[in-house]
Amino acid sequence: MSQEHHLDALVVGTGFAGIYALYSLRKKGLNTKAIDRAGDIGGTWYWNRYPGALSDTWSHLYRYSFDRELLENYPLSRKYLTQPEVLEYLRHVVEKYDLRKHMQFDTAMTGAKWDDRTRTWAVRCKTGDVFHVKYLVMAVGLLHTPNTPDIPGIQTFQGEAVHTASWPVELSISNRRVGVIGTSSTGIQVVTAIAPKVKSLHVFVRRPQYTVPSGDQPWTPEELSHIRKSYPQMWSDAFASAIGMGFPEPARKFLSLSPADRSRILEDLWQGGSGLRFMFGGFADLVIDEAANEEVCQFLRGKIAGIVRDPQKRAVLTPKELYARRPLCDGGFYEAFNRENVFAVDVQKHPITEVTRTGIRTADGEHYELDVIVFATGFDAMDGSYAGMTIEGRGGGQNQDLYTQWRRDGPATYLGMFVAGFPNLFLLNGPNTAFANVPPLTETNVDFLVDIICRAEEIAAGTGRPCKIEPTPKAQQEWTGIARAMVESTLFAKVPSWIVGKNVPGKLEYSPLFLGGLGRFRSILAEEKERGYQGFVGPLGGAKTQAHL
Ligand code: NA7
């Protein structure tokens, strides 16, 4: 039943970020509730239920760090967590802290409007519910809105067409003719998982990527005991590191070593597993030095040549581009193409021209008969997560709608969390946040947010008026400029992908991530707090104009 609700804070989303935000704000005594458009908690891990879905971050650091008891006692079995395991973990956290009673599901936010007189947000939902809150916390995820290419004829397909981010649990692929479009993080997981089960599998490959072995295996009892004992140190190392994934990030430069040493280290990295470790755990400059990167590409192309036996499939799967996208790892992707029922279709050479009633046609006239088409085609990332919501800040009107502004000018934020003109609106892991392991990044965001809200509450108690938390336009412009410029100094800028804002046709091409590292990001946040929130207007920070007092 729809209602008017009056709360201190509303959290939108109940994934990793939403759960921790709800927990943290309630702990500070703020009357807070969380809503989710889904039927249950989990966010990314609720929606992405496709076969083979796995977190490719090591399992012992793909969790919250704030609860030592949870770290030590929640079971860990393998190096990586499957989607059901991540969901189970999040459910456990929610039960442990009795948070479910503060959550409302099947409740999609459609818009929010700031009232500058009462200094509150009115948040509207599809259910008819309206939440009147001082603080609006968006925890909608980095990868939320599916990107489905607009291929002619898609509506006419008489089989089943699914995007991996909304996989129907009842969908059976056993012994059916399946086509998968996309061979990035998601595509390689689906392909590897379903290859032995389907009748035939056509994989439509546009720009193939490099993937290395995941090295997934059970933790040994010795490893587990070491992990449990070393957690405090491991977390402090992860929080101080660039990407927070739990492996050392050496400062050595690739070309400073002898060719023999370079090959030996690359081989060790390949054997040890993990795409993130392969890219960031061996050398400091693989995504900066083009000559180093090209040598690594040759190493990886050699590995592909050693695994994929069929020359046609090998040619389609071998990348020509630099190794400069979100790194991938797999549990037997290239090996899957040695099966007789798995085919590689080169849609760079012959693009998909249409989906027919019974399959997919490519530009060379070939028609592939299919029962199921799987779109593993990724997401309208970061700012794309805000599509379908009208968020109106100070001043109101069309010009003030956040998503419209972002689509016109590119997503601008301060510290990936705050937006000028939108007081008391907080984005967790929003555009221009740091590129890093999501749970520690999330804790970093939420902890900063809780501190600034507590400060605002103190000010409000003193003045008798709710306090606005809003960045200065200058601080926002500078931060956004830093994030956008940073990518240009890396090879990521040379290879289109979602992490540099180049994967959705027609979208403005702005890097939506700060590539300066988690440790640096945390230092910047700590400094902001120490300086007394100088990047903010009003009593919180520097510019004390009458309008903000
Ligand atoms: P990604 O990494 O954005 O990859 C999308 C894939 O879909 C990629 O292989 C694309 O090929 C392919 N794609 C997209 N549109 C088309 C069309 N029209 N035709 C053919 N192929 C297409 O999404 P993922 O879901 O795999 O991963 C997203 C993140 O989730 C990942 O980085 C992890 O953080 C978890 P392209 O390479 O553009 O030629």
mmCIF file of C-alpha atoms in Angstrom, residues 246-539:
data_model
loop_
_atom_site.group_PDB
_atom_site.id
_atom_site.type_symbol
_atom_site.label_atom_id
_atom_site.label_comp_id
_atom_site.label_asym_id
_atom_site.label_seq_id
_atom_site.Cartn_x
_atom_site.Cartn_y
_atom_site.Cartn_z
ATOM 1 C CA GLY A 246 44.900 -8.029 -1.906
ATOM 2 C CA PHE A 247 48.080 -8.589 -3.900
ATOM 3 C CA PRO A 248 51.244 -6.488 -3.793
ATOM 4 C CA GLU A 249 51.473 -3.906 -6.557
ATOM 5 C CA PRO A 250 55.185 -3.778 -7.361
ATOM 6 C CA ALA A 251 56.804 -0.540 -8.469
ATOM 7 C CA ARG A 252 59.152 -2.268 -10.931
ATOM 8 C CA LYS A 253 58.939 -1.283 -14.579
ATOM 9 C CA PHE A 254 58.517 -3.975 -17.198
ATOM 10 C CA LEU A 255 61.310 -2.977 -19.549
ATOM 11 C CA SER A 256 63.778 -2.431 -16.701
ATOM 12 C CA LEU A 257 64.004 -6.214 -16.347
ATOM 13 C CA SER A 258 65.819 -8.619 -18.651
ATOM 14 C CA PRO A 259 63.695 -10.399 -21.291
ATOM 15 C CA ALA A 260 64.214 -13.692 -19.424
ATOM 16 C CA ASP A 261 62.970 -12.205 -16.142
ATOM 17 C CA ARG A 262 59.997 -10.597 -17.870
ATOM 18 C CA SER A 263 58.969 -13.922 -19.404
ATOM 19 C CA ARG A 264 59.432 -15.778 -16.136
ATOM 20 C CA ILE A 265 57.279 -13.288 -14.216
ATOM 21 C CA LEU A 266 54.566 -13.314 -16.885
ATOM 22 C CA GLU A 267 54.514 -17.118 -16.781
ATOM 23 C CA ASP A 268 54.232 -17.043 -12.960
ATOM 24 C CA LEU A 269 51.373 -14.582 -13.182
ATOM 25 C CA TRP A 270 49.620 -16.750 -15.785
ATOM 26 C CA GLN A 271 50.063 -19.893 -13.678
ATOM 27 C CA GLY A 272 49.005 -18.149 -10.459
ATOM 28 C CA GLY A 273 45.747 -16.901 -11.934
ATOM 29 C CA SER A 274 43.592 -13.721 -11.642
ATOM 30 C CA GLY A 275 43.196 -11.146 -14.400
ATOM 31 C CA LEU A 276 43.517 -8.236 -12.003
ATOM 32 C CA ARG A 277 46.763 -9.620 -10.598
ATOM 33 C CA PHE A 278 48.074 -10.293 -14.100
ATOM 34 C CA MET A 279 47.581 -6.652 -15.075
ATOM 35 C CA PHE A 280 48.489 -4.909 -11.809
ATOM 36 C CA GLY A 281 50.399 -7.440 -9.692
ATOM 37 C CA GLY A 282 53.541 -7.978 -11.747
ATOM 38 C CA PHE A 283 54.656 -4.596 -12.994
ATOM 39 C CA ALA A 284 53.759 -0.962 -12.375
ATOM 40 C CA ASP A 285 53.508 0.173 -15.968
ATOM 41 C CA LEU A 286 51.646 -2.345 -18.123
ATOM 42 C CA VAL A 287 48.833 0.123 -18.769
ATOM 43 C CA ILE A 288 51.175 3.070 -19.220
ATOM 44 C CA ASP A 289 54.083 1.888 -21.348
ATOM 45 C CA GLU A 290 52.923 0.886 -24.809
ATOM 46 C CA ALA A 291 56.054 -1.120 -25.666
ATOM 47 C CA ALA A 292 55.703 -3.119 -22.431
ATOM 48 C CA ASN A 293 52.028 -3.645 -23.106
ATOM 49 C CA GLU A 294 52.701 -4.898 -26.639
ATOM 50 C CA GLU A 295 55.173 -7.470 -25.321
ATOM 51 C CA VAL A 296 52.554 -8.708 -22.854
ATOM 52 C CA CYS A 297 50.058 -8.927 -25.731
ATOM 53 C CA GLN A 298 52.484 -11.143 -27.621
ATOM 54 C CA PHE A 299 52.837 -13.390 -24.567
ATOM 55 C CA LEU A 300 49.054 -13.683 -24.287
ATOM 56 C CA ARG A 301 48.576 -14.269 -28.018
ATOM 57 C CA GLY A 302 51.098 -17.104 -27.695
ATOM 58 C CA LYS A 303 49.024 -18.646 -24.910
ATOM 59 C CA ILE A 304 45.872 -18.476 -27.026
ATOM 60 C CA ALA A 305 47.727 -20.105 -29.918
ATOM 61 C CA GLY A 306 48.832 -22.880 -27.563
ATOM 62 C CA ILE A 307 45.284 -23.620 -26.391
ATOM 63 C CA VAL A 308 42.848 -23.092 -29.267
ATOM 64 C CA ARG A 309 43.452 -25.845 -31.835
ATOM 65 C CA ASP A 310 41.147 -24.796 -34.692
ATOM 66 C CA PRO A 311 42.851 -22.054 -36.804
ATOM 67 C CA GLN A 312 39.579 -20.302 -37.699
ATOM 68 C CA LYS A 313 38.458 -20.100 -34.054
ATOM 69 C CA ARG A 314 41.944 -19.104 -32.960
ATOM 70 C CA ALA A 315 42.025 -16.230 -35.447
ATOM 71 C CA VAL A 316 38.633 -14.932 -34.292
ATOM 72 C CA LEU A 317 39.602 -15.136 -30.612
ATOM 73 C CA THR A 318 43.035 -13.537 -30.892
ATOM 74 C CA PRO A 319 42.984 -9.828 -29.986
ATOM 75 C CA LYS A 320 44.931 -7.319 -32.018
ATOM 76 C CA GLU A 321 44.400 -4.416 -29.641
ATOM 77 C CA LEU A 322 46.431 -3.387 -26.573
ATOM 78 C CA TYR A 323 45.857 -5.119 -23.239
ATOM 79 C CA ALA A 324 44.018 -2.155 -21.746
ATOM 80 C CA ARG A 325 40.509 -2.924 -20.677
ATOM 81 C CA ARG A 326 39.101 -4.159 -17.376
ATOM 82 C CA PRO A 327 41.243 -7.336 -17.118
ATOM 83 C CA LEU A 328 39.526 -10.692 -17.441
ATOM 84 C CA CYS A 329 40.089 -14.179 -16.097
ATOM 85 C CA ASP A 330 38.329 -17.440 -16.733
ATOM 86 C CA GLY A 331 37.981 -21.084 -15.830
ATOM 87 C CA GLY A 332 38.544 -22.543 -19.299
ATOM 88 C CA PHE A 333 37.229 -20.062 -21.871
ATOM 89 C CA TYR A 334 39.735 -20.741 -24.649
ATOM 90 C CA GLU A 335 39.549 -24.490 -23.911
ATOM 91 C CA ALA A 336 35.779 -24.397 -24.495
ATOM 92 C CA PHE A 337 36.473 -23.654 -28.174
ATOM 93 C CA ASN A 338 38.193 -27.016 -28.542
ATOM 94 C CA ARG A 339 34.760 -28.602 -28.172
ATOM 95 C CA GLU A 340 33.030 -29.555 -31.404
ATOM 96 C CA ASN A 341 29.760 -27.860 -30.382
ATOM 97 C CA VAL A 342 31.350 -24.415 -29.823
ATOM 98 C CA PHE A 343 31.909 -21.957 -32.698
ATOM 99 C CA ALA A 344 33.488 -18.512 -32.963
ATOM 100 C CA VAL A 345 31.750 -16.070 -35.326
ATOM 101 C CA ASP A 346 33.737 -13.006 -36.367
ATOM 102 C CA VAL A 347 31.276 -10.121 -36.163
ATOM 103 C CA GLN A 348 33.966 -7.534 -36.564
ATOM 104 C CA LYS A 349 34.541 -8.751 -40.098
ATOM 105 C CA HIS A 350 30.885 -9.522 -40.758
ATOM 106 C CA PRO A 351 28.691 -7.564 -38.313
ATOM 107 C CA ILE A 352 25.323 -8.828 -37.173
ATOM 108 C CA THR A 353 22.776 -7.333 -39.568
ATOM 109 C CA GLU A 354 19.545 -8.673 -38.127
ATOM 110 C CA VAL A 355 17.848 -10.969 -35.714
ATOM 111 C CA THR A 356 15.354 -13.113 -37.585
ATOM 112 C CA ARG A 357 12.461 -15.212 -36.295
ATOM 113 C CA THR A 358 14.827 -18.133 -35.928
ATOM 114 C CA GLY A 359 18.294 -16.776 -35.384
ATOM 115 C CA ILE A 360 20.971 -14.238 -36.264
ATOM 116 C CA ARG A 361 22.111 -13.094 -39.706
ATOM 117 C CA THR A 362 25.521 -11.572 -40.360
ATOM 118 C CA ALA A 363 26.742 -9.269 -43.142
ATOM 119 C CA ASP A 364 28.196 -12.124 -45.205
ATOM 120 C CA GLY A 365 24.674 -13.552 -45.509
ATOM 121 C CA GLU A 366 25.247 -16.426 -43.046
ATOM 122 C CA HIS A 367 22.256 -17.335 -40.925
ATOM 123 C CA TYR A 368 22.724 -18.992 -37.528
ATOM 124 C CA GLU A 369 19.693 -20.970 -36.323
ATOM 125 C CA LEU A 370 19.220 -20.442 -32.580
ATOM 126 C CA ASP A 371 16.792 -21.294 -29.775
ATOM 127 C CA VAL A 372 18.282 -18.839 -27.269
ATOM 128 C CA ILE A 373 20.159 -15.554 -27.787
ATOM 129 C CA VAL A 374 22.193 -14.328 -24.830
ATOM 130 C CA PHE A 375 23.155 -10.664 -24.757
ATOM 131 C CA ALA A 376 26.352 -10.472 -22.713
ATOM 132 C CA THR A 377 26.673 -6.926 -23.990
ATOM 133 C CA GLY A 378 27.390 -5.070 -20.771
ATOM 134 C CA PHE A 379 25.961 -1.940 -19.241
ATOM 135 C CA ASP A 380 25.367 1.746 -19.670
ATOM 136 C CA ALA A 381 27.763 2.123 -16.761
ATOM 137 C CA MET A 382 28.105 4.640 -13.907
ATOM 138 C CA ASP A 383 25.911 7.631 -14.871
ATOM 139 C CA GLY A 384 23.797 5.179 -16.894
ATOM 140 C CA SER A 385 22.618 3.704 -13.571
ATOM 141 C CA TYR A 386 20.560 6.877 -13.077
ATOM 142 C CA ALA A 387 18.536 6.469 -16.289
ATOM 143 C CA GLY A 388 14.790 6.496 -15.731
ATOM 144 C CA MET A 389 14.964 8.677 -12.601
ATOM 145 C CA THR A 390 14.271 12.400 -12.586
ATOM 146 C CA ILE A 391 16.277 13.990 -9.818
ATOM 147 C CA GLU A 392 15.602 17.708 -9.543
ATOM 148 C CA GLY A 393 17.915 19.797 -7.405
ATOM 149 C CA ARG A 394 17.861 23.429 -6.339
ATOM 150 C CA GLY A 395 15.864 25.565 -8.718
ATOM 151 C CA GLY A 396 13.926 22.660 -10.213
ATOM 152 C CA GLY A 397 12.938 22.546 -13.857
ATOM 153 C CA GLN A 398 14.177 20.443 -16.755
ATOM 154 C CA ASN A 399 17.618 22.018 -16.645
ATOM 155 C CA GLN A 400 18.144 20.844 -13.120
ATOM 156 C CA ASP A 401 17.422 17.159 -13.775
ATOM 157 C CA LEU A 402 20.610 15.327 -12.922
ATOM 158 C CA TYR A 403 20.525 12.699 -15.659
ATOM 159 C CA THR A 404 19.674 15.279 -18.349
ATOM 160 C CA GLN A 405 22.606 17.417 -17.199
ATOM 161 C CA TRP A 406 24.959 14.465 -17.282
ATOM 162 C CA ARG A 407 23.864 13.345 -20.743
ATOM 163 C CA ARG A 408 24.410 16.879 -21.983
ATOM 164 C CA ASP A 409 27.737 17.679 -20.300
ATOM 165 C CA GLY A 410 29.108 14.337 -19.100
ATOM 166 C CA PRO A 411 28.830 13.213 -15.480
ATOM 167 C CA ALA A 412 30.304 15.794 -13.101
ATOM 168 C CA THR A 413 30.622 15.130 -9.367
ATOM 169 C CA TYR A 414 32.789 16.071 -6.435
ATOM 170 C CA LEU A 415 34.697 13.016 -5.165
ATOM 171 C CA GLY A 416 32.276 10.745 -7.025
ATOM 172 C CA MET A 417 29.715 11.367 -4.277
ATOM 173 C CA PHE A 418 28.393 14.926 -4.305
ATOM 174 C CA VAL A 419 26.828 17.140 -6.970
ATOM 175 C CA ALA A 420 26.673 20.954 -7.062
ATOM 176 C CA GLY A 421 23.061 22.125 -7.079
ATOM 177 C CA PHE A 422 21.862 18.908 -5.430
ATOM 178 C CA PRO A 423 22.157 19.401 -1.663
ATOM 179 C CA ASN A 424 22.074 16.327 0.559
ATOM 180 C CA LEU A 425 22.108 13.976 -2.404
ATOM 181 C CA PHE A 426 24.840 11.359 -2.096
ATOM 182 C CA LEU A 427 26.023 8.938 -4.731
ATOM 183 C CA LEU A 428 27.773 5.847 -3.463
ATOM 184 C CA ASN A 429 30.426 4.742 -5.948
ATOM 185 C CA GLY A 430 29.027 7.351 -8.322
ATOM 186 C CA PRO A 431 30.621 8.728 -11.499
ATOM 187 C CA ASN A 432 34.271 9.749 -10.992
ATOM 188 C CA THR A 433 34.759 7.537 -7.957
ATOM 189 C CA ALA A 434 37.952 5.477 -7.679
ATOM 190 C CA PHE A 435 38.553 2.382 -9.801
ATOM 191 C CA ALA A 436 39.057 -0.317 -7.137
ATOM 192 C CA ASN A 437 37.692 -3.426 -5.461
ATOM 193 C CA VAL A 438 34.076 -2.531 -4.740
ATOM 194 C CA PRO A 439 33.587 -3.593 -1.067
ATOM 195 C CA PRO A 440 36.523 -1.537 0.313
ATOM 196 C CA LEU A 441 35.634 1.309 -2.058
ATOM 197 C CA THR A 442 32.080 1.174 -0.730
ATOM 198 C CA GLU A 443 33.185 1.288 2.882
ATOM 199 C CA THR A 444 35.406 4.246 2.032
ATOM 200 C CA ASN A 445 32.479 6.121 0.481
ATOM 201 C CA VAL A 446 30.000 5.331 3.242
ATOM 202 C CA ASP A 447 32.404 6.138 6.090
ATOM 203 C CA PHE A 448 33.127 9.561 4.593
ATOM 204 C CA LEU A 449 29.437 10.146 4.058
ATOM 205 C CA VAL A 450 28.520 9.236 7.631
ATOM 206 C CA ASP A 451 31.171 11.608 8.967
ATOM 207 C CA ILE A 452 29.946 14.522 6.885
ATOM 208 C CA ILE A 453 26.318 13.841 7.789
ATOM 209 C CA CYS A 454 27.232 13.736 11.489
ATOM 210 C CA ARG A 455 28.961 17.090 11.094
ATOM 211 C CA ALA A 456 25.882 18.479 9.328
ATOM 212 C CA GLU A 457 23.661 17.171 12.143
ATOM 213 C CA GLU A 458 25.840 18.945 14.727
ATOM 214 C CA ILE A 459 25.581 22.195 12.775
ATOM 215 C CA ALA A 460 21.828 21.758 12.446
ATOM 216 C CA ALA A 461 21.486 21.171 16.192
ATOM 217 C CA GLY A 462 23.356 24.446 16.787
ATOM 218 C CA THR A 463 21.480 26.588 14.266
ATOM 219 C CA GLY A 464 18.084 24.974 14.565
ATOM 220 C CA ARG A 465 17.929 24.567 10.764
ATOM 221 C CA PRO A 466 18.739 21.509 8.654
ATOM 222 C CA CYS A 467 22.209 21.885 7.154
ATOM 223 C CA LYS A 468 22.892 21.530 3.445
ATOM 224 C CA ILE A 469 25.750 19.380 2.226
ATOM 225 C CA GLU A 470 26.666 20.596 -1.233
ATOM 226 C CA PRO A 471 29.993 20.924 -3.028
ATOM 227 C CA THR A 472 31.187 24.179 -4.535
ATOM 228 C CA PRO A 473 30.996 24.265 -8.351
ATOM 229 C CA LYS A 474 34.751 24.910 -8.344
ATOM 230 C CA ALA A 475 35.549 21.800 -6.285
ATOM 231 C CA GLN A 476 33.310 19.732 -8.539
ATOM 232 C CA GLN A 477 34.865 21.089 -11.705
ATOM 233 C CA GLU A 478 38.372 20.435 -10.444
ATOM 234 C CA TRP A 479 37.659 16.888 -9.306
ATOM 235 C CA THR A 480 35.857 15.984 -12.506
ATOM 236 C CA GLY A 481 38.722 17.482 -14.522
ATOM 237 C CA ILE A 482 41.282 15.435 -12.581
ATOM 238 C CA ALA A 483 39.369 12.185 -13.117
ATOM 239 C CA ARG A 484 38.867 12.864 -16.830
ATOM 240 C CA ALA A 485 42.467 13.887 -17.420
ATOM 241 C CA MET A 486 43.928 10.969 -15.504
ATOM 242 C CA VAL A 487 42.687 8.374 -17.940
ATOM 243 C CA GLU A 488 44.391 10.180 -20.797
ATOM 244 C CA SER A 489 47.788 9.354 -19.327
ATOM 245 C CA THR A 490 47.043 5.615 -19.527
ATOM 246 C CA LEU A 491 46.601 3.126 -22.344
ATOM 247 C CA PHE A 492 42.981 2.623 -21.240
ATOM 248 C CA ALA A 493 42.232 5.779 -23.227
ATOM 249 C CA LYS A 494 43.327 4.008 -26.425
ATOM 250 C CA VAL A 495 40.950 1.054 -26.171
ATOM 251 C CA PRO A 496 37.210 1.746 -26.006
ATOM 252 C CA SER A 497 35.451 0.155 -23.019
ATOM 253 C CA TRP A 498 32.991 1.071 -20.265
ATOM 254 C CA ILE A 499 35.735 2.069 -17.840
ATOM 255 C CA VAL A 500 36.612 4.980 -20.092
ATOM 256 C CA GLY A 501 32.988 5.728 -20.940
ATOM 257 C CA LYS A 502 33.210 4.327 -24.457
ATOM 258 C CA ASN A 503 30.875 1.385 -24.882
ATOM 259 C CA VAL A 504 27.387 2.707 -25.565
ATOM 260 C CA PRO A 505 26.664 4.248 -28.970
ATOM 261 C CA GLY A 506 25.701 7.906 -28.704
ATOM 262 C CA LYS A 507 26.868 8.352 -25.106
ATOM 263 C CA LEU A 508 29.276 11.225 -24.403
ATOM 264 C CA GLU A 509 32.754 9.786 -24.090
ATOM 265 C CA TYR A 510 33.982 10.808 -20.656
ATOM 266 C CA SER A 511 35.974 8.649 -18.291
ATOM 267 C CA PRO A 512 33.672 8.008 -15.330
ATOM 268 C CA LEU A 513 36.414 6.744 -13.014
ATOM 269 C CA PHE A 514 39.263 8.237 -10.991
ATOM 270 C CA LEU A 515 42.277 6.099 -11.868
ATOM 271 C CA GLY A 516 44.511 7.510 -9.122
ATOM 272 C CA GLY A 517 44.048 4.540 -6.799
ATOM 273 C CA LEU A 518 42.057 3.721 -3.689
ATOM 274 C CA GLY A 519 44.851 4.698 -1.283
ATOM 275 C CA ARG A 520 45.174 8.122 -2.879
ATOM 276 C CA PHE A 521 41.413 8.556 -2.978
ATOM 277 C CA ARG A 522 41.235 7.806 0.737
ATOM 278 C CA SER A 523 43.997 10.320 1.490
ATOM 279 C CA ILE A 524 42.120 12.977 -0.473
ATOM 280 C CA LEU A 525 38.949 12.244 1.519
ATOM 281 C CA ALA A 526 40.850 12.328 4.822
ATOM 282 C CA GLU A 527 42.369 15.661 3.854
ATOM 283 C CA GLU A 528 38.975 17.070 2.909
ATOM 284 C CA LYS A 529 37.671 16.164 6.359
ATOM 285 C CA GLU A 530 40.748 17.544 8.132
ATOM 286 C CA ARG A 531 40.525 20.819 6.221
ATOM 287 C CA GLY A 532 36.962 21.229 7.487
ATOM 288 C CA TYR A 533 35.178 20.304 4.252
ATOM 289 C CA GLN A 534 36.556 23.243 2.284
ATOM 290 C CA GLY A 535 35.124 21.863 -0.956
ATOM 291 C CA PHE A 536 31.602 22.445 0.342
ATOM 292 C CA VAL A 537 29.396 25.512 0.514
ATOM 293 C CA GLY A 538 27.628 26.814 3.589
ATOM 294 C CA PRO A 539 28.501 26.373 7.230
#
